[in-house]
GROMACS .gro file of C-alpha atoms in nm:
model
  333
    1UNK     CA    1   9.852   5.993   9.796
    2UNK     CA    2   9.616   5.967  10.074
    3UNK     CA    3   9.673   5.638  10.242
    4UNK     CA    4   9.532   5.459  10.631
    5UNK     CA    5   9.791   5.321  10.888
    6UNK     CA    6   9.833   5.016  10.703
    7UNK     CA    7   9.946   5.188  10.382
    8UNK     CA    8   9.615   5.157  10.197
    9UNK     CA    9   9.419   5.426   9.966
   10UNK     CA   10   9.179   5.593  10.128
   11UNK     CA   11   8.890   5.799   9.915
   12UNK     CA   12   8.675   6.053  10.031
   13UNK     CA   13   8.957   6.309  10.206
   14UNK     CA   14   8.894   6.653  10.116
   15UNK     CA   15   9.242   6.841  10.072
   16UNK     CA   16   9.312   7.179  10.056
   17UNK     CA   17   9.628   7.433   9.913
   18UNK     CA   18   9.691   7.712  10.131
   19UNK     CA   19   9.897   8.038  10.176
   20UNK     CA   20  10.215   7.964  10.373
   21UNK     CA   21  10.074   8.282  10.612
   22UNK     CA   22   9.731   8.041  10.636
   23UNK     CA   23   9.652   7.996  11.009
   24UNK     CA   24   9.293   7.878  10.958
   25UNK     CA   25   9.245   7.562  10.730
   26UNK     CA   26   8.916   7.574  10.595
   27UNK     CA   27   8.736   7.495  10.278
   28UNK     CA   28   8.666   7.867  10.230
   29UNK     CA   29   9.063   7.968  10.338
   30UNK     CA   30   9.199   7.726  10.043
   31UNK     CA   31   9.300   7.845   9.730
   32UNK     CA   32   9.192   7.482   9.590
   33UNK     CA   33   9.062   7.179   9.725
   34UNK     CA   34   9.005   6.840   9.571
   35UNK     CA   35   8.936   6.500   9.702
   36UNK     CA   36   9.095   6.173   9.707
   37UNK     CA   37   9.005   5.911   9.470
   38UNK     CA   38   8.952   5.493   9.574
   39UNK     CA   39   9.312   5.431   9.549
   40UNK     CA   40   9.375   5.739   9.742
   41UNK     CA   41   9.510   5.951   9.504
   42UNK     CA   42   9.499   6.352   9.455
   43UNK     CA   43   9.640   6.610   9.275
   44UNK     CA   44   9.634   7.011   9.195
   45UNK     CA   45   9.700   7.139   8.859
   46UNK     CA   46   9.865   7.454   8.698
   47UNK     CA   47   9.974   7.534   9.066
   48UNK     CA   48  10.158   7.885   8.973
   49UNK     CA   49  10.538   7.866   9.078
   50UNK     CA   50  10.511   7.976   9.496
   51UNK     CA   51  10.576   7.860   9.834
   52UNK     CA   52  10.192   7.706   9.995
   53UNK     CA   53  10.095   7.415  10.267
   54UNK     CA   54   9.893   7.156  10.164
   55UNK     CA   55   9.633   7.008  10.447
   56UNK     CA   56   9.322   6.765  10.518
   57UNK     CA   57   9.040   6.990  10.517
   58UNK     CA   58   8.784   6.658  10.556
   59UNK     CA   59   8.873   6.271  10.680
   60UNK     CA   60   8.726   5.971  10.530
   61UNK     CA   61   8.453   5.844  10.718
   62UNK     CA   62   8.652   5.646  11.028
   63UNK     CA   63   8.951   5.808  11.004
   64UNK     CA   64   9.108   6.033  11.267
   65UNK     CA   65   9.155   6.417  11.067
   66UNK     CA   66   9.528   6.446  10.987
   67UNK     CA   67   9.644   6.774  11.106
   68UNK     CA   68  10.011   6.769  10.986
   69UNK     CA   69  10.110   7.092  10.726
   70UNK     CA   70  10.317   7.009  10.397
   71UNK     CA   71  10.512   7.278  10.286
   72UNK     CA   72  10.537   7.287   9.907
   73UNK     CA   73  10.778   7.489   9.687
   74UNK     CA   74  10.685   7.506   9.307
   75UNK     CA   75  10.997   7.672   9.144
   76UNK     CA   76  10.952   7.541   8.762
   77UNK     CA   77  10.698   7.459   8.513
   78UNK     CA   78  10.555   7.141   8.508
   79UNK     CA   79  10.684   6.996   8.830
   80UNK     CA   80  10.562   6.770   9.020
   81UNK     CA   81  10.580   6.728   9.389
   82UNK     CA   82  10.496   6.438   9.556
   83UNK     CA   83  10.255   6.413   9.906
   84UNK     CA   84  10.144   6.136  10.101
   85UNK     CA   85   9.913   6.150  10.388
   86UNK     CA   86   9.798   5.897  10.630
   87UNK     CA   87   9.535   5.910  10.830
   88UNK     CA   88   9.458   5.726  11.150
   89UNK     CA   89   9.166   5.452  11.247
   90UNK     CA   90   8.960   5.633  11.513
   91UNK     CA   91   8.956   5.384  11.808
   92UNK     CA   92   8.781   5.383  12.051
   93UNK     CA   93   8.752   5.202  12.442
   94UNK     CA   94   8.429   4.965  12.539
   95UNK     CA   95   8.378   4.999  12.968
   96UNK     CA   96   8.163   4.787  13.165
   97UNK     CA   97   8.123   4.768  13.602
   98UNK     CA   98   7.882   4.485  13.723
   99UNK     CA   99   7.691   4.548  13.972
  100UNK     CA  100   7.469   4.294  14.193
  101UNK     CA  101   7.092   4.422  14.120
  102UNK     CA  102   6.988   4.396  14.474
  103UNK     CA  103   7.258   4.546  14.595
  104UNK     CA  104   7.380   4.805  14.350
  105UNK     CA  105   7.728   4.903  14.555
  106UNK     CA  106   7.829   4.547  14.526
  107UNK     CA  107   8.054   4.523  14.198
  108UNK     CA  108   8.055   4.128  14.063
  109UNK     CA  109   8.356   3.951  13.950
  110UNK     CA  110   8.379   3.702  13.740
  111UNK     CA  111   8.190   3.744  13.412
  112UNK     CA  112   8.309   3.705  13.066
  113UNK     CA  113   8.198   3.955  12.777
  114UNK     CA  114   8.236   3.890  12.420
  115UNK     CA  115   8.270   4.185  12.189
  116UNK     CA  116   8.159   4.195  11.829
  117UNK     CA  117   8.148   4.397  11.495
  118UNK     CA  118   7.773   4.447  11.410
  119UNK     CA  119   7.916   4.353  11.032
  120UNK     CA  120   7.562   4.386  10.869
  121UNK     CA  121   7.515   4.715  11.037
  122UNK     CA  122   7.165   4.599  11.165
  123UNK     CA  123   7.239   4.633  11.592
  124UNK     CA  124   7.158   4.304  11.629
  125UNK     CA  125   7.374   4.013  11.690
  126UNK     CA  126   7.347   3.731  11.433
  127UNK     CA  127   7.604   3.503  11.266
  128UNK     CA  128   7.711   3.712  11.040
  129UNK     CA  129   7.937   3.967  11.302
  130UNK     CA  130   8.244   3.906  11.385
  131UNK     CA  131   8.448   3.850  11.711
  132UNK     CA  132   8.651   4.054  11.817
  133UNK     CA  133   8.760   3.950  12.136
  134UNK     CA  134   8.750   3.917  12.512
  135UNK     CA  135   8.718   4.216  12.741
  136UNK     CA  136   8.930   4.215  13.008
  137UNK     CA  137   8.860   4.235  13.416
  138UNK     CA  138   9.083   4.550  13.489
  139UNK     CA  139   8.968   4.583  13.875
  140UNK     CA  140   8.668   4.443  14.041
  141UNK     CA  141   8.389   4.447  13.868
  142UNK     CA  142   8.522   4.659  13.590
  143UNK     CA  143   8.541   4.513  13.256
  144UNK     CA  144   8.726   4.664  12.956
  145UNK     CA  145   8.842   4.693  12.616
  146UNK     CA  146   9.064   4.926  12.470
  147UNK     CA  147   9.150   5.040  12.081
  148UNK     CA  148   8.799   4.928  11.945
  149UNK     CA  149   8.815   5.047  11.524
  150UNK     CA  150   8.557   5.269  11.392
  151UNK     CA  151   8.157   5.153  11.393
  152UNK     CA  152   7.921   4.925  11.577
  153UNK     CA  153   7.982   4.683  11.801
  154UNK     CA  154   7.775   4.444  12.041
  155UNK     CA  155   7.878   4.332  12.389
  156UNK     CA  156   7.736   4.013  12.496
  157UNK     CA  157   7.752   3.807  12.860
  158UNK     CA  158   7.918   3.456  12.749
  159UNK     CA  159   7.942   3.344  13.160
  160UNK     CA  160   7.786   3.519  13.415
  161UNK     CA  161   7.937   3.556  13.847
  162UNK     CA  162   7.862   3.272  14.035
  163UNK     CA  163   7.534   3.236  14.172
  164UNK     CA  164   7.372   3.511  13.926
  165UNK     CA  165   7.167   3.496  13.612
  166UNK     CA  166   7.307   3.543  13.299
  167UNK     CA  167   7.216   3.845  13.066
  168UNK     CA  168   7.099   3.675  12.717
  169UNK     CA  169   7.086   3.989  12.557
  170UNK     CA  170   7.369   4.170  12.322
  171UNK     CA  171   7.413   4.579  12.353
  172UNK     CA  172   7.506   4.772  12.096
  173UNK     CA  173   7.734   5.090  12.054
  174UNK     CA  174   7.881   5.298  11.824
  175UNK     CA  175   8.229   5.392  11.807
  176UNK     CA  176   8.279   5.773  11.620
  177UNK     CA  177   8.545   5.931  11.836
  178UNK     CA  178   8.873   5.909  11.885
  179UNK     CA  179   9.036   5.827  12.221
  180UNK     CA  180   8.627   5.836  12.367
  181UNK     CA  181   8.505   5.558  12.635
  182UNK     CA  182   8.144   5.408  12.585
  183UNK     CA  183   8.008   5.308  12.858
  184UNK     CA  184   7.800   4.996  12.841
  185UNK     CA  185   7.453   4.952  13.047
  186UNK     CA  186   7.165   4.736  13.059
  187UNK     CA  187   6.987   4.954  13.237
  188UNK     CA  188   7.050   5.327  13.212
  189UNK     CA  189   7.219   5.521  13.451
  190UNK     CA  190   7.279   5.225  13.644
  191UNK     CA  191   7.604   5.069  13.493
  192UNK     CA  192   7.557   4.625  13.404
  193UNK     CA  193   7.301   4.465  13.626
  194UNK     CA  194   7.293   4.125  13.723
  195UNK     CA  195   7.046   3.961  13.891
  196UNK     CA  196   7.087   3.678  14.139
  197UNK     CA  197   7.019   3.338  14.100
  198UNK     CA  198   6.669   3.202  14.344
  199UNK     CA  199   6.546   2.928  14.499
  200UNK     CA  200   6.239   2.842  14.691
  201UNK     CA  201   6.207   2.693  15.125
  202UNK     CA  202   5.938   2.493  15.227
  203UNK     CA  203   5.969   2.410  15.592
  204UNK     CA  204   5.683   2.170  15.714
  205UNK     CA  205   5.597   2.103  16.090
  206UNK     CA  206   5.522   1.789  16.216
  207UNK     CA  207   5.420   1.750  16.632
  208UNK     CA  208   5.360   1.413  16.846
  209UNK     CA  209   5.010   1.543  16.879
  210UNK     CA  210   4.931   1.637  16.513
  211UNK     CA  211   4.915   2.075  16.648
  212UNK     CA  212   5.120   2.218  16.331
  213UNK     CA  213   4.944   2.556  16.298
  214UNK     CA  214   5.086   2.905  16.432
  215UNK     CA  215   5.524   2.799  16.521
  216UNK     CA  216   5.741   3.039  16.453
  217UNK     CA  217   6.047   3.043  16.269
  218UNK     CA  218   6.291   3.300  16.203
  219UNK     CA  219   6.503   3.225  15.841
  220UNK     CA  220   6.864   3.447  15.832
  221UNK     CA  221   7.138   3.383  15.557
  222UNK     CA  222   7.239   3.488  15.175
  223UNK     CA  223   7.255   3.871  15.179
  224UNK     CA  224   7.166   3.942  15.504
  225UNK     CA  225   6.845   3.784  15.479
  226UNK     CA  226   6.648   3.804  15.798
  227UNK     CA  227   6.263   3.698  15.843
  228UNK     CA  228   5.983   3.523  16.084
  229UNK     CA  229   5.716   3.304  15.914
  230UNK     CA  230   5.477   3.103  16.101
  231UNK     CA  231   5.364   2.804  16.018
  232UNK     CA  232   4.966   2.793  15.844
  233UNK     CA  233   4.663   2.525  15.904
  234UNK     CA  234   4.871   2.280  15.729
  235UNK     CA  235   5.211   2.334  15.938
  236UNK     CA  236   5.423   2.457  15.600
  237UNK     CA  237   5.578   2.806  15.551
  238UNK     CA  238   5.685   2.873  15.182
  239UNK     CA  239   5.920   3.136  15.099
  240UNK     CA  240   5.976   3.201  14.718
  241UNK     CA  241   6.262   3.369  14.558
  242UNK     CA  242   6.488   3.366  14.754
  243UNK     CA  243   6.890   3.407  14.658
  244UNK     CA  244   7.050   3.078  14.644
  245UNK     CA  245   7.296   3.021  14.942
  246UNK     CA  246   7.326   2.903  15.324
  247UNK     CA  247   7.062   2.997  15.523
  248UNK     CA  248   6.953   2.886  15.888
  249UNK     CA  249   6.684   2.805  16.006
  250UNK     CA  250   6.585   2.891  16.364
  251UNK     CA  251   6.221   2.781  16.530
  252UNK     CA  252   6.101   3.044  16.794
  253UNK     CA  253   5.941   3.044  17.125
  254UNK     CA  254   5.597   3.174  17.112
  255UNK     CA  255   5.243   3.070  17.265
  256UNK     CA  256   5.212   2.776  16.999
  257UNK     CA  257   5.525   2.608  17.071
  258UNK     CA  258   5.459   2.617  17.440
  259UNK     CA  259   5.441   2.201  17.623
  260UNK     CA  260   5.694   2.141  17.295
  261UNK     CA  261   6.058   2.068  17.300
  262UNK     CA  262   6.195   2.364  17.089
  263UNK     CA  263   6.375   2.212  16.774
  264UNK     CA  264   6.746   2.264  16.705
  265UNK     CA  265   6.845   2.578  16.438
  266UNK     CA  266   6.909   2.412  16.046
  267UNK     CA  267   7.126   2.469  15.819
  268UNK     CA  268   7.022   2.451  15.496
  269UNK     CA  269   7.215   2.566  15.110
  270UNK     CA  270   6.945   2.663  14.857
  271UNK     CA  271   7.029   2.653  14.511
  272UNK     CA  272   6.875   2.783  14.186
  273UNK     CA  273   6.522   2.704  13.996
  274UNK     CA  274   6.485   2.412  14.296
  275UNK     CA  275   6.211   2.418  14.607
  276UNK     CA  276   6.453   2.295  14.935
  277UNK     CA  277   6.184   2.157  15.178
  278UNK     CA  278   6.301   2.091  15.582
  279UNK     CA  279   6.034   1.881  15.769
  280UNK     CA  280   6.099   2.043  16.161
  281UNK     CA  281   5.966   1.786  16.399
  282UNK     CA  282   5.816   1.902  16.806
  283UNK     CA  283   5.864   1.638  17.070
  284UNK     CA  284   5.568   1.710  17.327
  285UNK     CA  285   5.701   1.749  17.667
  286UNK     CA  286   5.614   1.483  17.920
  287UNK     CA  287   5.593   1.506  18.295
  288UNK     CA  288   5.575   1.191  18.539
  289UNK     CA  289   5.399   1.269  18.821
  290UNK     CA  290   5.271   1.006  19.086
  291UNK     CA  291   4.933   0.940  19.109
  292UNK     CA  292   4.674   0.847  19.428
  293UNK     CA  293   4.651   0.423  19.404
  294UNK     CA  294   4.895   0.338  19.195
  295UNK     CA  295   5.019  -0.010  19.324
  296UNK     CA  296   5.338  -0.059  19.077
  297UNK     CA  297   5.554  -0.033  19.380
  298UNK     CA  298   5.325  -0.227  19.592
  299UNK     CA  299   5.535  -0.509  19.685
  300UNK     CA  300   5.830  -0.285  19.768
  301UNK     CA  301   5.595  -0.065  20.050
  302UNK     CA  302   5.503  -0.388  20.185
  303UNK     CA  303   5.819  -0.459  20.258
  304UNK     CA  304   5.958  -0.179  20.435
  305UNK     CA  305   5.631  -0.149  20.634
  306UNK     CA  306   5.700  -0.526  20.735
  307UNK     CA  307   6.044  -0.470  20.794
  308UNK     CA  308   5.955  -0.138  21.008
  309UNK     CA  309   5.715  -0.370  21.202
  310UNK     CA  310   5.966  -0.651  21.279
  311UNK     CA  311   6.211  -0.384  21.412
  312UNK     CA  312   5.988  -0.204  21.669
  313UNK     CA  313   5.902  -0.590  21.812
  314UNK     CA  314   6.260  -0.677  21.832
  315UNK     CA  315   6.308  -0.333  22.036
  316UNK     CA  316   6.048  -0.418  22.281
  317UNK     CA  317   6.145  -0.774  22.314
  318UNK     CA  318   6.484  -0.677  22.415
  319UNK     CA  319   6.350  -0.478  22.649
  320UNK     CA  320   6.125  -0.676  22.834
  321UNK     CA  321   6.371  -0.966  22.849
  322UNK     CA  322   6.607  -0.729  23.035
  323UNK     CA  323   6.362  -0.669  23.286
  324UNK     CA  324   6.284  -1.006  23.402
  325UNK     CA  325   6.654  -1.122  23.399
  326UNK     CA  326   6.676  -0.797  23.640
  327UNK     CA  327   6.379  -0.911  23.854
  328UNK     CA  328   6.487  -1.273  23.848
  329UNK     CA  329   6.864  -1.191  23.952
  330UNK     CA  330   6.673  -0.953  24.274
  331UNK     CA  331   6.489  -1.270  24.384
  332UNK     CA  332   6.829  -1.487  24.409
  333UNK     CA  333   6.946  -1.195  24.637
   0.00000   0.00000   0.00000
C-alpha cells in the first residue's frame, strides 16, 4: 500500500523489486516495477521464492521520493507479504525583506502579507484560492513562512509600513522542492519594494510693500531632505512629491530679502495625497531718522532756550547787584 502522511492512497508511485546486492535503484536495475493504483495499492505476482528489496523508483506528483529499502523473504508458494509506504508532502518556505524604494538599505517593518493557494491553478488571485495564513515578521524587515505544501501560491500586501504605499498586486510562486526557500520580489533582484507615501508644499510670500519675487528658502526634513527654492513672480514655491513627514522651513538671506525682517524657520508635517501651503510674511524694516524743520518738538526747544535765557540774566543780575552794594558800602567809608 502506498499511502501520504495522513494515511491516504496515493496513485501514481512507480515501485520497483530488486536484488538484495542492488545498490542502484533504477527502473532499468529492477527485476519488476509496477505502479500504485488511486487507493494506493500495488502488488508483484509469481515473485519466485528469494530474498529482494522492494523501493520507490518514482513519487506521486507532490510527494517527497521515499528512499527507505524493504527487505522481502518469499519462502513458500503463494504467499503474500504485506508493504506499506508513505511518502512525504514536499514543503516548502515563502521569504520576503522590505525594503524602502528610495532607500534600498532601509528594511521596513510593519507590513502584513497574506498567503494563498492559487486553487484554480490560473496565477492569479481571485475568490476562488484559499488562505492559508499570515507570514510572520522573523527580524526586521524579514517576513516568512515556513512548511508551505506542494504547488502555487500568491503573496499579497494586506497593510503596508507606516507612511508607505501599499502594493495592490498578488505574486505568485511555485513550490516543487523539498526543504527549498522562494524568495518573493516585486521587482527582481531587488527583494519587496515599497514606495513612500507624498505630499505636496506650497509656501507663498507676502511683503508690506507687495516685492514677493526672488526670497530664498531652504526646505530640510523626511529622509534627509535638503533644498533652496526661491520664490517666482507670484511669491509661491511649489515642491511636489515629496515624502510625507516634518519638514522645516527656513527663509534665507540673499539680495531680495535685503531692507526685510528675515522670517522665523517653520515647522511644518506633510501628509499623503494633500498640498500643505505656509503663507511666510516680510516686515519691511523702518528707520526714524530726524528731519531739517520738523516742529513736533517745537514747544519743548522753546522752552529750554527760554529757560537758558532766564538763567544767563539771573547770572548777570547777581553780579551787578554785588557791585554796587560794594561801591555803595566804599562811599559810607
Amino acid at each position: 500500500l502506498k499511502v501520504d502522511e495522513d494515511g491516504n492512497g496515493l496513485a501514481g508511485a512507480v515501485i520497483g523489486l530488486f536484488r538484495p546486492d542492488c545498490e542502484e535503484f533504477t527502473a532499468e536495475n529492477a527485476l519488476m516495477t509496477t505502479e500504485s493504483l488511486e487507493d494506493g495499492s500495488f502488488s508483484f505476482s509469481s515473485v519466485p521464492c528469494n530474498d529482494f528489496i522492494v523501493r520507490e523508483i518514482a513519487q506521486p506528483t507532490g510527494f517527497v521520493l521515499c528512499e527507505e529499502s524493504f527487505p522481502v523473504t518469499v519462502t513458500e508458494d503463494g504467499q503474500v507479504i504485506e508493504i506499506q509506504i508513505t511518502n512525504e508532502f514536499i514543503r516548502g518556505n515563502l521569504s520576503l525583506t522590505k525594503y524602502d524604494a528610495d532607500f534600498p538599505e532601509n528594511k521596513l517593518s510593519g507590513a502584513e502579507f497574506e498567503v494563498y493557494r492559487d486553487t484554480n491553478d490560473n496565477q492569479q488571485l481571485d475568490d476562488e484560492d484559499e488562505l492559508l495564513g499570515m507570514m510572520e515578521e522573523t527580524l526586521a524587515g524579514v517576513y516568512e513562512m515556513k512548511d508551505v505544501l506542494y504547488g502555487g501560491v500568491l503573496v499579497k500586501e494586506k497593510t503596508a509600513p507606516e507612511g508607505f504605499v501599499l502594493d495592490e498586486n498578488a505574486y505568485y510562486t511555485f513550490i516543487d522542492t523539498d526543504g527549498a526557500t522562494y524568495e518573493i520580489e516585486n521587482e527582481a533582484g531587488k527583494g519587496f519594494l515599497n514606495q513612500a507615501q507624498r505630499g505636496s508644499l506650497k509656501i507663498v510670500k507676502t511683503t508690506d510693500d507687495g516685492k514677493v519675487e526672488g526670497f530664498a528658502f531652504r526646505v530640510t526634513g523626511a529622509g534627509g531632505y535638503e533644498e533652496t527654492f526661491t520664490t517666482d513672480a507670484n511669491g509661491e514655491i511649489f515642491i511636489e512629491n515629496l515624502r510625507i513627514g516634518e519638514y522645516v522651513i527656513t527663509e534665507m538671506e540673499n539680495e531680495a530679502s535685503k531692507g526685510y525682517k528675515i522670517a522665523d524657520p517653520v515647522t511644518v508635517t506633510l501628509v499623503a495625497d494633500e498640498t500643505l501651503t505656509v503663507n511666510v510674511h516680510n516686515d519691511k524694516i523702518t528707520v526714524d531718522v530726524p528731519k531739517t524743520g520738523d516742529d513736533t518738538n517745537l514747544a519743548l526747544w522753546i522752552g529750554l532756550m527760554a529757560l537758558g535765557v532766564t538763567g544767563v540774566g539771573v547770572t548777570g543780575l547777581v553780579y551787578l547787584k554785588g557791585k554796587k552794594s560794594k561801591k555803595a558800602k566804599n562811599n559810607v567809608q
